[in-house]
Coordinates of C-alpha atoms in Angstrom, one line a residue:
Chain A
M1 CA 0.4 0.4 -0.2
N2 CA 1.1 3.2 -1.0
A3 CA 1.4 6.2 1.9
I4 CA 0.1 8.3 -0.3
E5 CA -2.0 8.2 -3.7
T6 CA -3.3 10.9 -5.8
S7 CA -5.5 10.0 -8.9
K8 CA -6.1 13.0 -11.4
L9 CA -6.3 15.4 -8.7
T10 CA -7.5 18.7 -9.2
K11 CA -7.9 22.2 -7.2
Y12 CA -8.9 24.8 -8.7
Y13 CA -9.8 28.4 -6.4
G14 CA -12.5 29.9 -8.7
K15 CA -11.1 29.2 -12.6
S16 CA -7.2 30.1 -11.0
R17 CA -5.5 26.7 -11.6
G18 CA -4.4 25.7 -8.6
I19 CA -3.4 21.5 -9.6
V20 CA -4.3 20.0 -12.5
D21 CA -5.2 16.0 -13.1
L22 CA -2.1 15.5 -10.6
D23 CA -0.9 11.6 -10.8
M24 CA 1.1 10.8 -7.9
A25 CA 2.5 7.4 -6.1
V26 CA 4.7 7.8 -2.3
G27 CA 5.5 4.5 -1.2
E28 CA 5.5 3.8 3.0
G29 CA 8.8 4.4 4.1
E30 CA 9.7 7.1 1.2
I31 CA 11.5 10.5 1.7
Y32 CA 10.0 11.8 -1.5
G33 CA 10.7 15.6 -3.1
F34 CA 8.5 17.0 -4.4
I35 CA 9.9 19.9 -6.2
G36 CA 9.2 22.6 -8.4
P37 CA 8.6 27.1 -8.3
N38 CA 6.5 28.6 -6.3
G39 CA 3.1 28.7 -7.9
A40 CA 3.9 25.5 -9.4
G41 CA 0.6 23.3 -6.7
K42 CA 3.0 22.1 -4.4
S43 CA 1.2 23.7 -1.9
T44 CA -2.1 23.1 -2.9
T45 CA -1.1 19.5 -3.4
I46 CA -0.3 19.4 0.1
R47 CA -2.8 21.2 1.8
T48 CA -5.5 19.3 -0.3
L49 CA -4.1 16.0 1.1
L50 CA -5.0 17.6 4.8
G51 CA -7.9 18.9 3.6
L52 CA -7.3 22.4 4.2
I53 CA -8.7 23.0 0.9
H54 CA -11.3 21.4 -1.4
L55 CA -10.5 19.4 -4.0
T56 CA -12.1 20.1 -7.5
S57 CA -11.9 17.2 -8.6
G58 CA -9.8 13.5 -8.7
S59 CA -9.1 11.1 -5.5
A60 CA -6.8 11.6 -3.1
T61 CA -5.7 8.1 -0.7
V62 CA -3.6 8.1 2.7
F63 CA -2.2 5.0 3.7
G64 CA -5.8 3.3 1.1
K65 CA -7.7 6.1 3.1
D66 CA -10.5 8.5 1.3
I67 CA -8.8 12.0 2.1
V68 CA -12.3 13.4 1.9
T69 CA -14.3 10.8 4.3
S70 CA -11.5 10.3 6.0
G71 CA -9.7 13.0 7.4
P72 CA -9.5 12.9 10.7
E73 CA -7.9 9.3 11.0
I74 CA -6.0 10.1 8.2
R75 CA -4.1 13.9 10.1
Q76 CA -4.1 11.5 13.3
E77 CA -1.2 9.7 11.2
V78 CA 0.9 13.1 10.1
G79 CA 3.1 15.5 11.3
Y80 CA 2.7 18.7 9.1
L81 CA 4.8 21.5 8.8
P82 CA 4.3 24.8 6.6
S83 CA 6.3 26.8 5.0
E84 CA 5.1 29.7 7.2
V85 CA 4.3 29.0 10.2
F86 CA 1.9 31.3 13.3
Y87 CA 1.0 29.9 16.2
Y88 CA -1.1 30.9 19.4
D89 CA 0.9 34.5 21.1
D90 CA -0.9 34.4 24.1
M91 CA 0.6 30.9 24.5
R92 CA 4.7 29.9 25.8
A93 CA 6.2 27.5 24.0
I94 CA 4.9 24.2 25.7
D95 CA 1.4 25.3 26.2
L96 CA 1.0 24.8 22.5
L97 CA 3.4 22.1 22.6
R98 CA 0.7 20.2 24.8
Y99 CA -2.8 21.6 23.2
S100 CA -0.9 19.9 19.6
A101 CA -0.7 16.9 21.6
S102 CA -4.1 16.9 23.0
F103 CA -5.5 16.3 19.6
Y104 CA -3.7 13.1 18.7
D105 CA -5.0 9.0 20.4
R106 CA -1.2 9.1 21.9
D107 CA 0.1 8.9 25.4
V108 CA 0.0 12.7 26.5
K109 CA 2.7 13.0 29.1
Q110 CA 4.9 10.7 26.4
T111 CA 4.2 12.8 23.7
E112 CA 5.7 15.6 26.0
A113 CA 8.0 13.8 26.6
R114 CA 9.7 13.8 23.3
A115 CA 9.0 17.4 22.8
R116 CA 11.0 18.1 24.9
E117 CA 13.3 15.9 23.8
L118 CA 12.9 17.1 20.9
A119 CA 13.4 20.6 22.3
E120 CA 16.4 19.8 23.8
R121 CA 18.1 18.9 20.8
F122 CA 17.1 21.9 18.5
D123 CA 17.7 24.9 21.7
L124 CA 14.4 25.7 22.0
D125 CA 14.1 27.2 25.7
L126 CA 9.4 26.1 25.8
K127 CA 9.0 28.4 29.5
R128 CA 8.9 31.1 26.2
K129 CA 5.8 32.9 25.2
I130 CA 5.4 32.0 21.5
D131 CA 4.9 36.0 21.0
D132 CA 8.5 36.4 21.5
L133 CA 10.5 34.1 20.1
S134 CA 12.4 34.8 17.3
Y135 CA 10.5 33.5 13.5
G136 CA 13.2 30.4 13.9
N137 CA 12.5 29.5 16.8
K138 CA 8.9 29.7 16.0
K139 CA 9.7 27.3 13.3
K140 CA 11.3 24.8 15.7
V141 CA 8.4 25.0 17.6
G142 CA 7.0 23.7 14.5
I143 CA 8.8 20.7 14.0
I144 CA 8.4 19.8 16.9
Q145 CA 4.7 20.1 17.0
G146 CA 4.9 17.9 13.6
L147 CA 6.7 15.5 14.6
A148 CA 6.5 14.8 18.7
H149 CA 3.4 12.1 18.4
K150 CA 5.6 10.1 16.2
P151 CA 3.1 10.5 12.8
K152 CA 3.8 7.9 10.4
L153 CA 3.8 10.4 7.2
I154 CA 5.3 13.8 7.9
M155 CA 4.4 16.7 5.4
L156 CA 6.9 19.2 4.8
D157 CA 6.2 22.6 2.5
E158 CA 8.5 24.6 2.1
P159 CA 10.6 23.9 5.5
T160 CA 13.5 25.0 6.0
G161 CA 12.7 28.8 5.5
G162 CA 13.9 31.0 8.9
L163 CA 16.6 27.6 9.7
D164 CA 20.2 28.6 9.7
P165 CA 21.9 25.8 9.0
L166 CA 22.9 23.9 11.3
I167 CA 19.9 23.8 12.7
Q168 CA 18.5 23.0 9.4
Q169 CA 21.3 20.0 9.0
E170 CA 20.1 18.7 12.6
F171 CA 16.7 18.7 11.0
F172 CA 17.6 17.0 8.1
H173 CA 19.3 14.1 10.2
L174 CA 16.0 14.1 12.7
L175 CA 14.1 13.7 8.9
R176 CA 16.6 10.6 8.6
E177 CA 15.9 8.8 11.5
E178 CA 12.3 9.0 11.8
N179 CA 12.8 8.3 8.1
A180 CA 15.2 4.6 9.1
E181 CA 11.8 4.2 11.6
G182 CA 9.6 4.1 9.1
A183 CA 8.3 7.5 8.7
T184 CA 7.5 8.2 5.3
V185 CA 7.9 11.5 4.6
L186 CA 6.7 14.2 1.9
F187 CA 9.7 17.2 1.8
S188 CA 7.9 20.0 -0.6
S189 CA 10.9 22.5 -1.7
H190 CA 11.9 24.8 -4.5
I191 CA 15.5 25.2 -3.3
L192 CA 17.3 21.3 -5.2
S193 CA 20.0 21.3 -2.9
E194 CA 18.2 19.9 -0.1
V195 CA 16.1 17.6 -1.8
Q196 CA 18.9 16.3 -3.4
K197 CA 20.4 15.8 0.1
L198 CA 17.0 14.7 1.2
C199 CA 15.1 12.8 -1.2
D200 CA 14.6 8.6 -2.7
R201 CA 13.0 10.1 -5.5
V202 CA 12.2 13.2 -6.7
A203 CA 8.6 14.5 -9.0
I204 CA 9.2 17.4 -10.7
I205 CA 6.0 19.8 -11.0
K206 CA 4.9 22.5 -13.0
D207 CA 2.1 23.9 -13.5
G208 CA 0.2 22.2 -11.6
S209 CA 1.1 18.6 -12.8
I210 CA 3.7 16.8 -12.5
I211 CA 6.0 16.5 -15.7
R212 CA 8.6 13.3 -14.1
V213 CA 9.0 11.2 -11.1
D214 CA 12.6 9.3 -10.7
E215 CA 15.5 8.6 -8.4
I216 CA 16.8 11.1 -7.5
K217 CA 20.1 9.1 -8.1
T218 CA 18.9 8.9 -11.9
L219 CA 17.9 11.9 -12.8
L220 CA 21.8 12.6 -11.7
E221 CA 23.2 10.2 -13.9
T222 CA 21.0 11.3 -16.4
A223 CA 22.6 11.9 -19.7
T224 CA 22.7 15.5 -19.6
K225 CA 25.9 16.5 -18.6
R226 CA 28.1 19.8 -18.3
F227 CA 31.3 20.9 -20.5
K228 CA 34.2 23.3 -19.4
L229 CA 36.2 23.5 -22.3
D230 CA 39.3 25.9 -21.9
L231 CA 40.7 26.4 -25.0
V232 CA 44.1 27.5 -26.9
S233 CA 41.8 30.6 -28.8
A234 CA 38.7 32.3 -28.6
P235 CA 36.2 29.8 -30.1
D236 CA 33.5 30.8 -32.9
P237 CA 30.6 30.2 -31.1
S238 CA 28.7 28.6 -34.2
M239 CA 30.8 25.7 -33.5
F240 CA 28.3 24.8 -30.7
T241 CA 25.3 24.8 -32.5
L242 CA 24.9 20.8 -32.2
S243 CA 21.6 20.0 -31.0
G244 CA 21.3 18.6 -27.5
V245 CA 23.6 21.6 -26.1
T246 CA 22.3 24.4 -24.3
D247 CA 23.2 26.3 -21.6
L248 CA 25.9 27.5 -23.9
A249 CA 28.4 30.6 -22.2
I250 CA 31.5 31.6 -23.9
S251 CA 34.2 33.7 -22.2
N252 CA 37.7 34.9 -23.5
H253 CA 38.7 31.6 -24.1
S254 CA 36.4 29.0 -21.6
V255 CA 33.1 27.4 -22.8
D256 CA 30.5 26.2 -20.8
F257 CA 27.7 24.9 -21.8
L258 CA 24.9 21.1 -21.3
F259 CA 25.1 18.4 -23.6
H260 CA 22.3 16.2 -23.6
G261 CA 22.3 13.8 -26.6
R262 CA 24.9 11.5 -28.5
L263 CA 28.3 11.2 -26.6
N264 CA 29.7 10.4 -29.9
D265 CA 28.4 13.4 -31.8
M266 CA 30.1 15.8 -29.1
T267 CA 33.6 13.7 -29.1
K268 CA 33.8 14.8 -33.0
L269 CA 33.0 18.6 -32.5
L270 CA 35.7 18.3 -29.5
A271 CA 38.6 17.0 -31.4
G272 CA 38.0 20.0 -34.2
L273 CA 39.4 22.1 -30.8
D274 CA 42.3 23.5 -30.1
L275 CA 41.8 21.6 -26.3
V276 CA 43.6 23.2 -23.2
D277 CA 41.9 22.0 -20.3
L278 CA 38.2 19.6 -20.5
Q279 CA 36.5 18.8 -17.8
V280 CA 32.7 17.0 -18.9
I281 CA 30.9 16.9 -14.9
E282 CA 27.7 15.3 -13.4
P283 CA 25.0 18.2 -13.3
D284 CA 23.8 19.4 -9.8
L285 CA 19.9 19.3 -10.4
E286 CA 19.1 22.4 -10.1
E287 CA 20.5 22.0 -13.4
I288 CA 18.7 18.8 -14.5
F289 CA 15.9 21.0 -13.2
L290 CA 15.6 23.6 -15.2
H291 CA 17.0 21.4 -18.1
Y292 CA 13.0 19.6 -17.8
Y293 CA 11.4 22.9 -17.2
Q294 CA 12.7 23.9 -20.1
K295 CA 12.3 21.4 -22.5
E296 CA 8.6 21.3 -21.5
E297 CA 8.0 24.8 -23.0
Chain B
M1 CA -12.7 18.9 25.0
N2 CA -9.6 20.5 24.6
V3 CA -10.5 23.7 22.3
F4 CA -13.3 24.4 23.9
L5 CA -10.7 24.7 27.2
R6 CA -8.6 26.7 25.3
E7 CA -11.6 28.8 24.5
I8 CA -12.5 29.2 27.7
V9 CA -9.3 30.3 28.7
A10 CA -8.4 32.5 25.9
Y11 CA -11.9 35.0 26.8
R12 CA -11.3 34.3 30.0
K13 CA -10.3 37.6 31.2
S14 CA -12.1 39.7 28.5
T15 CA -15.6 37.9 29.8
L16 CA -14.7 38.7 33.1
I17 CA -14.5 42.6 32.4
W18 CA -17.8 42.5 30.9
M19 CA -19.3 40.4 33.4
A20 CA -17.9 43.0 36.3
S21 CA -18.6 46.3 34.3
L22 CA -22.3 45.4 33.6
A23 CA -23.0 44.0 36.4
G24 CA -21.3 47.3 38.3
M25 CA -22.9 49.4 36.2
V26 CA -26.7 48.0 36.8
A27 CA -26.2 48.2 40.7
L28 CA -24.8 51.7 40.4
F29 CA -28.3 53.1 38.2
M30 CA -30.8 50.9 40.1
I31 CA -28.9 51.3 43.8
G32 CA -27.6 54.9 42.6
M33 CA -30.8 56.3 40.9
Y34 CA -34.1 54.9 41.2
P35 CA -34.4 56.2 44.9
A36 CA -33.7 59.4 43.9
F37 CA -36.1 59.2 40.7
S38 CA -39.0 57.4 42.5
S39 CA -38.9 59.5 46.2
D40 CA -40.5 62.2 44.5
V41 CA -42.4 60.3 41.4
E42 CA -44.1 63.9 40.6
A43 CA -41.1 66.2 40.0
S44 CA -39.1 63.9 38.0
K45 CA -42.0 63.1 35.9
Q46 CA -42.3 66.5 35.1
M47 CA -38.6 67.2 34.4
I48 CA -38.2 63.8 31.9
G49 CA -42.5 65.2 30.4
G50 CA -40.2 68.6 29.9
L51 CA -38.4 65.9 26.8
P52 CA -39.9 65.8 23.3
E53 CA -42.3 63.1 22.6
A54 CA -39.9 61.7 19.9
V55 CA -36.6 62.0 22.1
R56 CA -38.5 60.4 24.9
A57 CA -39.4 58.2 21.7
A58 CA -36.1 57.1 20.8
F59 CA -35.2 56.7 24.3
A60 CA -37.7 54.2 25.2
I61 CA -38.7 56.4 28.2
S62 CA -42.1 55.9 29.0
L63 CA -43.8 58.0 31.6
S64 CA -46.6 54.9 32.7
N65 CA -43.9 52.9 33.7
F66 CA -40.6 54.7 34.1
F67 CA -40.7 55.4 37.8
T68 CA -41.4 52.2 38.8
I69 CA -38.3 49.3 39.5
F70 CA -39.1 46.9 36.3
G71 CA -40.1 50.2 34.6
F72 CA -36.8 51.8 36.1
Y73 CA -35.3 48.3 34.4
A74 CA -36.1 47.4 31.3
Y75 CA -34.9 51.2 30.7
F76 CA -31.9 51.0 31.5
L77 CA -32.1 47.1 30.1
S78 CA -32.5 48.9 26.4
F79 CA -29.6 50.2 26.8
A80 CA -27.4 47.4 28.1
T81 CA -28.3 45.1 26.0
V82 CA -26.9 47.0 23.4
A83 CA -22.9 46.6 25.5
G84 CA -24.3 42.8 25.6
A85 CA -24.9 42.3 21.9
I86 CA -21.3 44.0 20.9
Q87 CA -19.9 42.0 24.0
A88 CA -21.5 39.0 22.1
M89 CA -20.9 39.4 18.5
N90 CA -17.5 40.1 19.7
I91 CA -17.0 36.2 21.3
G92 CA -19.0 35.5 18.1
A93 CA -17.0 36.9 15.6
G94 CA -13.5 36.9 17.5
S95 CA -13.6 33.1 18.5
I96 CA -13.8 32.2 14.5
A97 CA -12.1 34.6 12.6
K98 CA -8.6 35.2 14.8
E99 CA -7.8 31.8 13.6
F100 CA -7.9 33.6 10.1
A101 CA -7.1 36.6 10.9
G102 CA -3.3 35.2 12.6
K103 CA -3.3 32.2 10.7
T104 CA -3.4 29.9 13.2
A105 CA -6.0 28.1 11.3
D106 CA -3.7 25.8 9.6
F107 CA -2.6 24.9 12.5
L108 CA -5.9 23.9 14.1
I109 CA -7.6 22.4 10.9
S110 CA -4.9 20.5 9.7
K111 CA -4.9 18.4 13.4
P112 CA -7.4 15.7 13.5
V113 CA -10.8 16.4 14.6
T114 CA -12.9 17.3 12.6
R115 CA -14.2 20.9 11.1
P116 CA -18.3 20.7 12.6
K117 CA -16.5 19.6 16.0
I118 CA -14.0 22.5 15.8
L119 CA -16.8 25.1 15.6
T120 CA -19.4 23.3 17.6
A121 CA -16.3 24.1 20.9
K122 CA -16.2 26.9 19.4
L123 CA -19.8 28.4 19.4
A124 CA -19.7 26.1 23.2
A125 CA -17.2 27.9 24.7
A126 CA -18.4 31.6 23.1
L127 CA -21.9 30.4 24.4
V128 CA -20.4 29.9 28.1
S129 CA -19.3 33.3 28.0
V130 CA -22.1 35.3 26.8
V131 CA -25.1 33.3 29.4
A132 CA -22.3 34.4 32.0
V133 CA -22.5 37.6 31.1
S134 CA -25.9 37.6 30.9
L135 CA -26.2 36.1 33.9
A136 CA -23.9 38.3 35.8
F137 CA -25.9 41.4 34.2
A138 CA -29.6 39.8 35.9
L139 CA -27.9 38.6 39.3
A140 CA -26.3 42.5 40.0
G141 CA -29.5 43.5 38.7
Y142 CA -31.9 41.5 41.1
V143 CA -29.5 42.1 43.8
A144 CA -29.8 45.7 43.1
A145 CA -33.7 45.8 42.5
Q146 CA -34.1 44.6 45.8
I147 CA -31.6 46.9 47.4
A148 CA -33.4 49.3 45.5
T149 CA -36.6 48.9 46.6
S150 CA -36.6 49.1 50.2
S151 CA -37.3 51.3 50.4
T152 CA -40.3 51.9 48.6
G153 CA -41.6 49.1 49.3
E154 CA -42.8 47.7 45.7
T155 CA -42.4 44.1 45.4
V156 CA -40.3 42.8 42.8
T157 CA -41.7 40.0 40.9
T158 CA -38.9 37.1 39.8
S159 CA -40.9 35.4 36.9
T160 CA -40.6 38.7 35.9
F161 CA -37.6 40.1 36.9
V162 CA -36.1 36.7 34.9
L163 CA -37.7 37.1 31.8
L164 CA -37.3 40.7 31.9
S165 CA -33.6 39.9 32.4
L166 CA -34.1 36.7 29.7
T167 CA -33.9 39.9 26.7
M168 CA -30.9 40.4 27.4
L169 CA -29.1 36.4 26.6
L170 CA -31.5 36.6 23.8
I171 CA -30.4 40.1 22.4
Q172 CA -26.3 38.3 22.8
L173 CA -27.8 34.3 20.8
F174 CA -28.8 36.8 18.8
F175 CA -25.6 38.9 17.5
M176 CA -23.1 35.7 18.6
A177 CA -24.8 33.9 15.7
L178 CA -24.6 36.2 13.4
G179 CA -21.3 37.2 14.2
A180 CA -20.5 33.4 14.2
L181 CA -21.8 34.0 10.6
F182 CA -20.0 36.8 9.8
A183 CA -17.0 35.6 10.4
V184 CA -17.5 32.4 7.9
L185 CA -18.8 34.9 5.2
I186 CA -16.6 38.0 5.3
P187 CA -12.9 37.2 4.2
K188 CA -10.1 38.7 6.6
I189 CA -12.1 40.2 9.0
K190 CA -8.9 41.9 11.2
T191 CA -10.5 42.9 15.0
A192 CA -14.4 40.7 15.4
V193 CA -14.7 45.0 17.0
A194 CA -14.6 46.3 13.2
V195 CA -17.3 44.3 12.4
S196 CA -19.7 44.1 16.1
L197 CA -20.2 47.6 16.8
P198 CA -21.6 49.1 12.9
T199 CA -23.7 45.4 12.8
V200 CA -25.0 46.4 16.2
F201 CA -25.6 50.4 16.2
T202 CA -27.1 49.4 12.8
F203 CA -29.6 47.6 14.3
F204 CA -30.2 49.8 17.4
I205 CA -30.2 53.2 15.5
I206 CA -33.5 50.8 13.6
G207 CA -34.8 50.8 16.3
M208 CA -34.8 54.1 17.7
L209 CA -36.0 55.5 14.7
G210 CA -39.6 52.6 14.0
E211 CA -39.7 54.6 17.9
I212 CA -39.6 57.9 16.6
L213 CA -42.1 56.8 13.4
G214 CA -44.1 54.9 15.4
N215 CA -43.3 51.7 12.5
D216 CA -44.1 48.7 14.6
K217 CA -42.6 47.0 11.8
V218 CA -39.5 47.9 12.1
R219 CA -40.5 45.6 15.2
Y220 CA -38.8 42.9 13.1
M221 CA -36.5 44.5 11.6
T222 CA -33.1 44.4 15.3
P223 CA -33.3 41.9 17.9
F224 CA -33.4 45.2 19.8
K225 CA -37.6 45.8 19.5
F226 CA -38.4 41.6 19.5
F227 CA -39.0 41.5 23.0
D228 CA -41.3 44.4 24.0
S229 CA -40.4 45.2 27.9
M230 CA -44.0 46.2 28.7
Y231 CA -45.4 43.6 27.5
I232 CA -43.2 41.8 29.6
I233 CA -44.1 43.5 32.8
N234 CA -48.0 43.4 31.7
N235 CA -48.3 39.4 31.2
T236 CA -45.5 37.8 32.6
A237 CA -44.9 36.3 29.1
F238 CA -43.0 37.4 25.6
E239 CA -44.4 37.4 22.7
S240 CA -44.5 34.4 20.4
R241 CA -44.0 35.2 17.1
Y242 CA -40.8 37.4 17.9
L243 CA -39.8 34.6 20.3
V244 CA -40.1 32.1 17.5
L245 CA -38.4 35.1 14.8
E246 CA -35.2 35.1 17.1
A247 CA -35.3 31.0 17.0
V248 CA -35.4 31.1 13.7
L249 CA -32.6 32.7 12.7
V250 CA -30.3 32.2 15.5
V251 CA -31.0 28.8 14.0
V252 CA -30.3 29.4 10.2
F253 CA -27.1 31.6 11.3
V254 CA -25.2 28.9 13.0
A255 CA -26.4 26.8 10.7
A256 CA -24.8 28.7 8.2
T257 CA -22.1 29.1 9.3
Y258 CA -20.9 24.9 9.7
V259 CA -22.0 25.0 6.3
L260 CA -20.0 27.5 5.1
F261 CA -17.6 27.0 7.4
Q262 CA -17.0 23.1 6.5
R263 CA -16.5 24.2 3.1
K264 CA -14.0 27.0 3.8
D265 CA -10.5 26.8 1.8
I266 CA -7.5 27.7 4.2
R267 CA -5.2 29.1 1.9
A268 CA -1.7 29.1 2.6
A269 CA -0.1 31.9 5.0
A270 CA 1.3 34.6 3.2

C-alpha cells in the first residue's frame, strides 16, 4: 500500500489553476521530494491531502483512506510543517505543544516527553511565550509539534525557511532518523540542493501537473552532462550549434554548456578544437530541473 | 473538549471584565438612581415630561412605567443590551475570525479533528461566556432591585424580573450567532470589533427610528425590539411570534455558519 496516492487530483480556486489531473504515488517509508517553482502547485497538493482545502475533482488516499471521508483519521498519522508558521501568541511554547498533543490518540505524557527531548535537541526554551520567540524559534516549535506524536507520514511544505544552516542540518538528521524508523516523508521545496541531500525520489511539478518522477540517482545520472572547456584561442560560437547543446556560455577562451545527446557527436566536435583543458561534470539537480522545465516549454 | 477549554481560557479575562462592567453598571444605576427618581415621582415626571415626545420615544422612556422598579430596569436594559450585544458579537465573530486573522487555522485544521467539532467547541465556549455575562448582569440587577426597593416597599416579582433579564441573553444569542456567520462569510476580518460595533449600532438605530416614526413593523427588523418590556411586565410572557422569529434566525445563522465553515478553503498563509 502506498502512503499517498492521488488520481487525477484537481483543484481550482474559482477560475485559477491550483493543480490539474495530478497523479502521484508515494511509497511507505520513502523520502519523496516534490520540487517546482512558486505557484507550481506544491502547497495546493499538500493542503488538499490535509483537508485544508477541498479538491475540485479526482481523488486521493493516504494509507488507503480517502482524504474526503477520512480526514481526521488520516491526520492522526500525519505530522505537518508549513513554510510559514503561525501559532497562538498568548501561549508559551510548552502550552502550544501540549495543546497540539491533546489532538492525538497517543499517550499525552509520552508525546510531551518526546517534545521536551526535541526541544533540547533544537535548543528551544519551552517556557517562552510564542510572541517572544524569533521566527527561527517559532519554526522549531513547528518542527516539534509536527513530529512529537511520531507520525507515520511527515508532510513538509518548504520547511527550512527561517532555520539557520546548523538547525537545518539537525532537522535533516531528525528526518532521516524518523524515516529509518519507518516514517514516510513528503518534502516539498524549490531549493533543489535540499531535495538532493534528503530525498530518495523526486517529482518535478510544473503548472499544476507532475512532469517527471524519478529517483534522485537516476536524475543525476541522466545523459545530460556539463562540459567545461579551456581553449588555446577564442572559439567561434557557431561551432556549438550541435543539437543537444544548451545553456551555452562563452567567455574569452572558456566555453561552458550542458549537453544531452550522442556523446560520439560531441567527441567529433571536441576533436576539432584546440583544447587546453576539458571537464565533463555531472550536472546538479538544479540544472536538471531547469533542463526539464525548458524541455516542457 | 481541548478546543473548548482553550477557548474558555482565551476569553476568561474579557468575559470577567464584561461581567464586572455590566453588573457594576446595573447595580450603580438601580441603587444609585432609582431611589432618587422614585422618592419624588411627580417632580421627576415633570422633568422628564418636559422632554420632546420624539426624544422620549427614541430613548424608550414611558412616563407610565418609568418610575416603577421594572420600568426603570427595562429602561436601563434597553441600553445594557447594546453592550451585551457587542460582547456577544465580539466573541461569536472573534473566536472564529481570530484563527483566520492570526493564520492559526493551518495549525488547528491540520489536526485530527473535524471542522464541525471545532466549530461546536468554539460556539459552546462563546455561549458559556455570553451566558456568564447575562447571568452576572441579571443577578446584580436582581440584588440591586431588592436594595433599591427596600425603602419604597415595591415588590420585585421574580418571574417578571427573570423574563426581562432573559431579553439580554436572547439578544446576545442573536448577535453571537450573527457574529459567527460574519466570521465565515466576510473574508479577512482583522478584529471582531470592526464588525460588531457597526452591526450592533445599525440594528439599534433601526429600533430607535422605529420608535420615533411609530412604525411597528420595524420590530421585525431588529432584535432590540423583539422583546417588548411593557408586554413582558404586563403579561409575564414573551410575544411568541418574536420568540419564534428569534429562534428561527439563530438556527439559520448557526446552520449557515456550519455549512460555510465546512466548505471554506484554508489558503496558505503568506
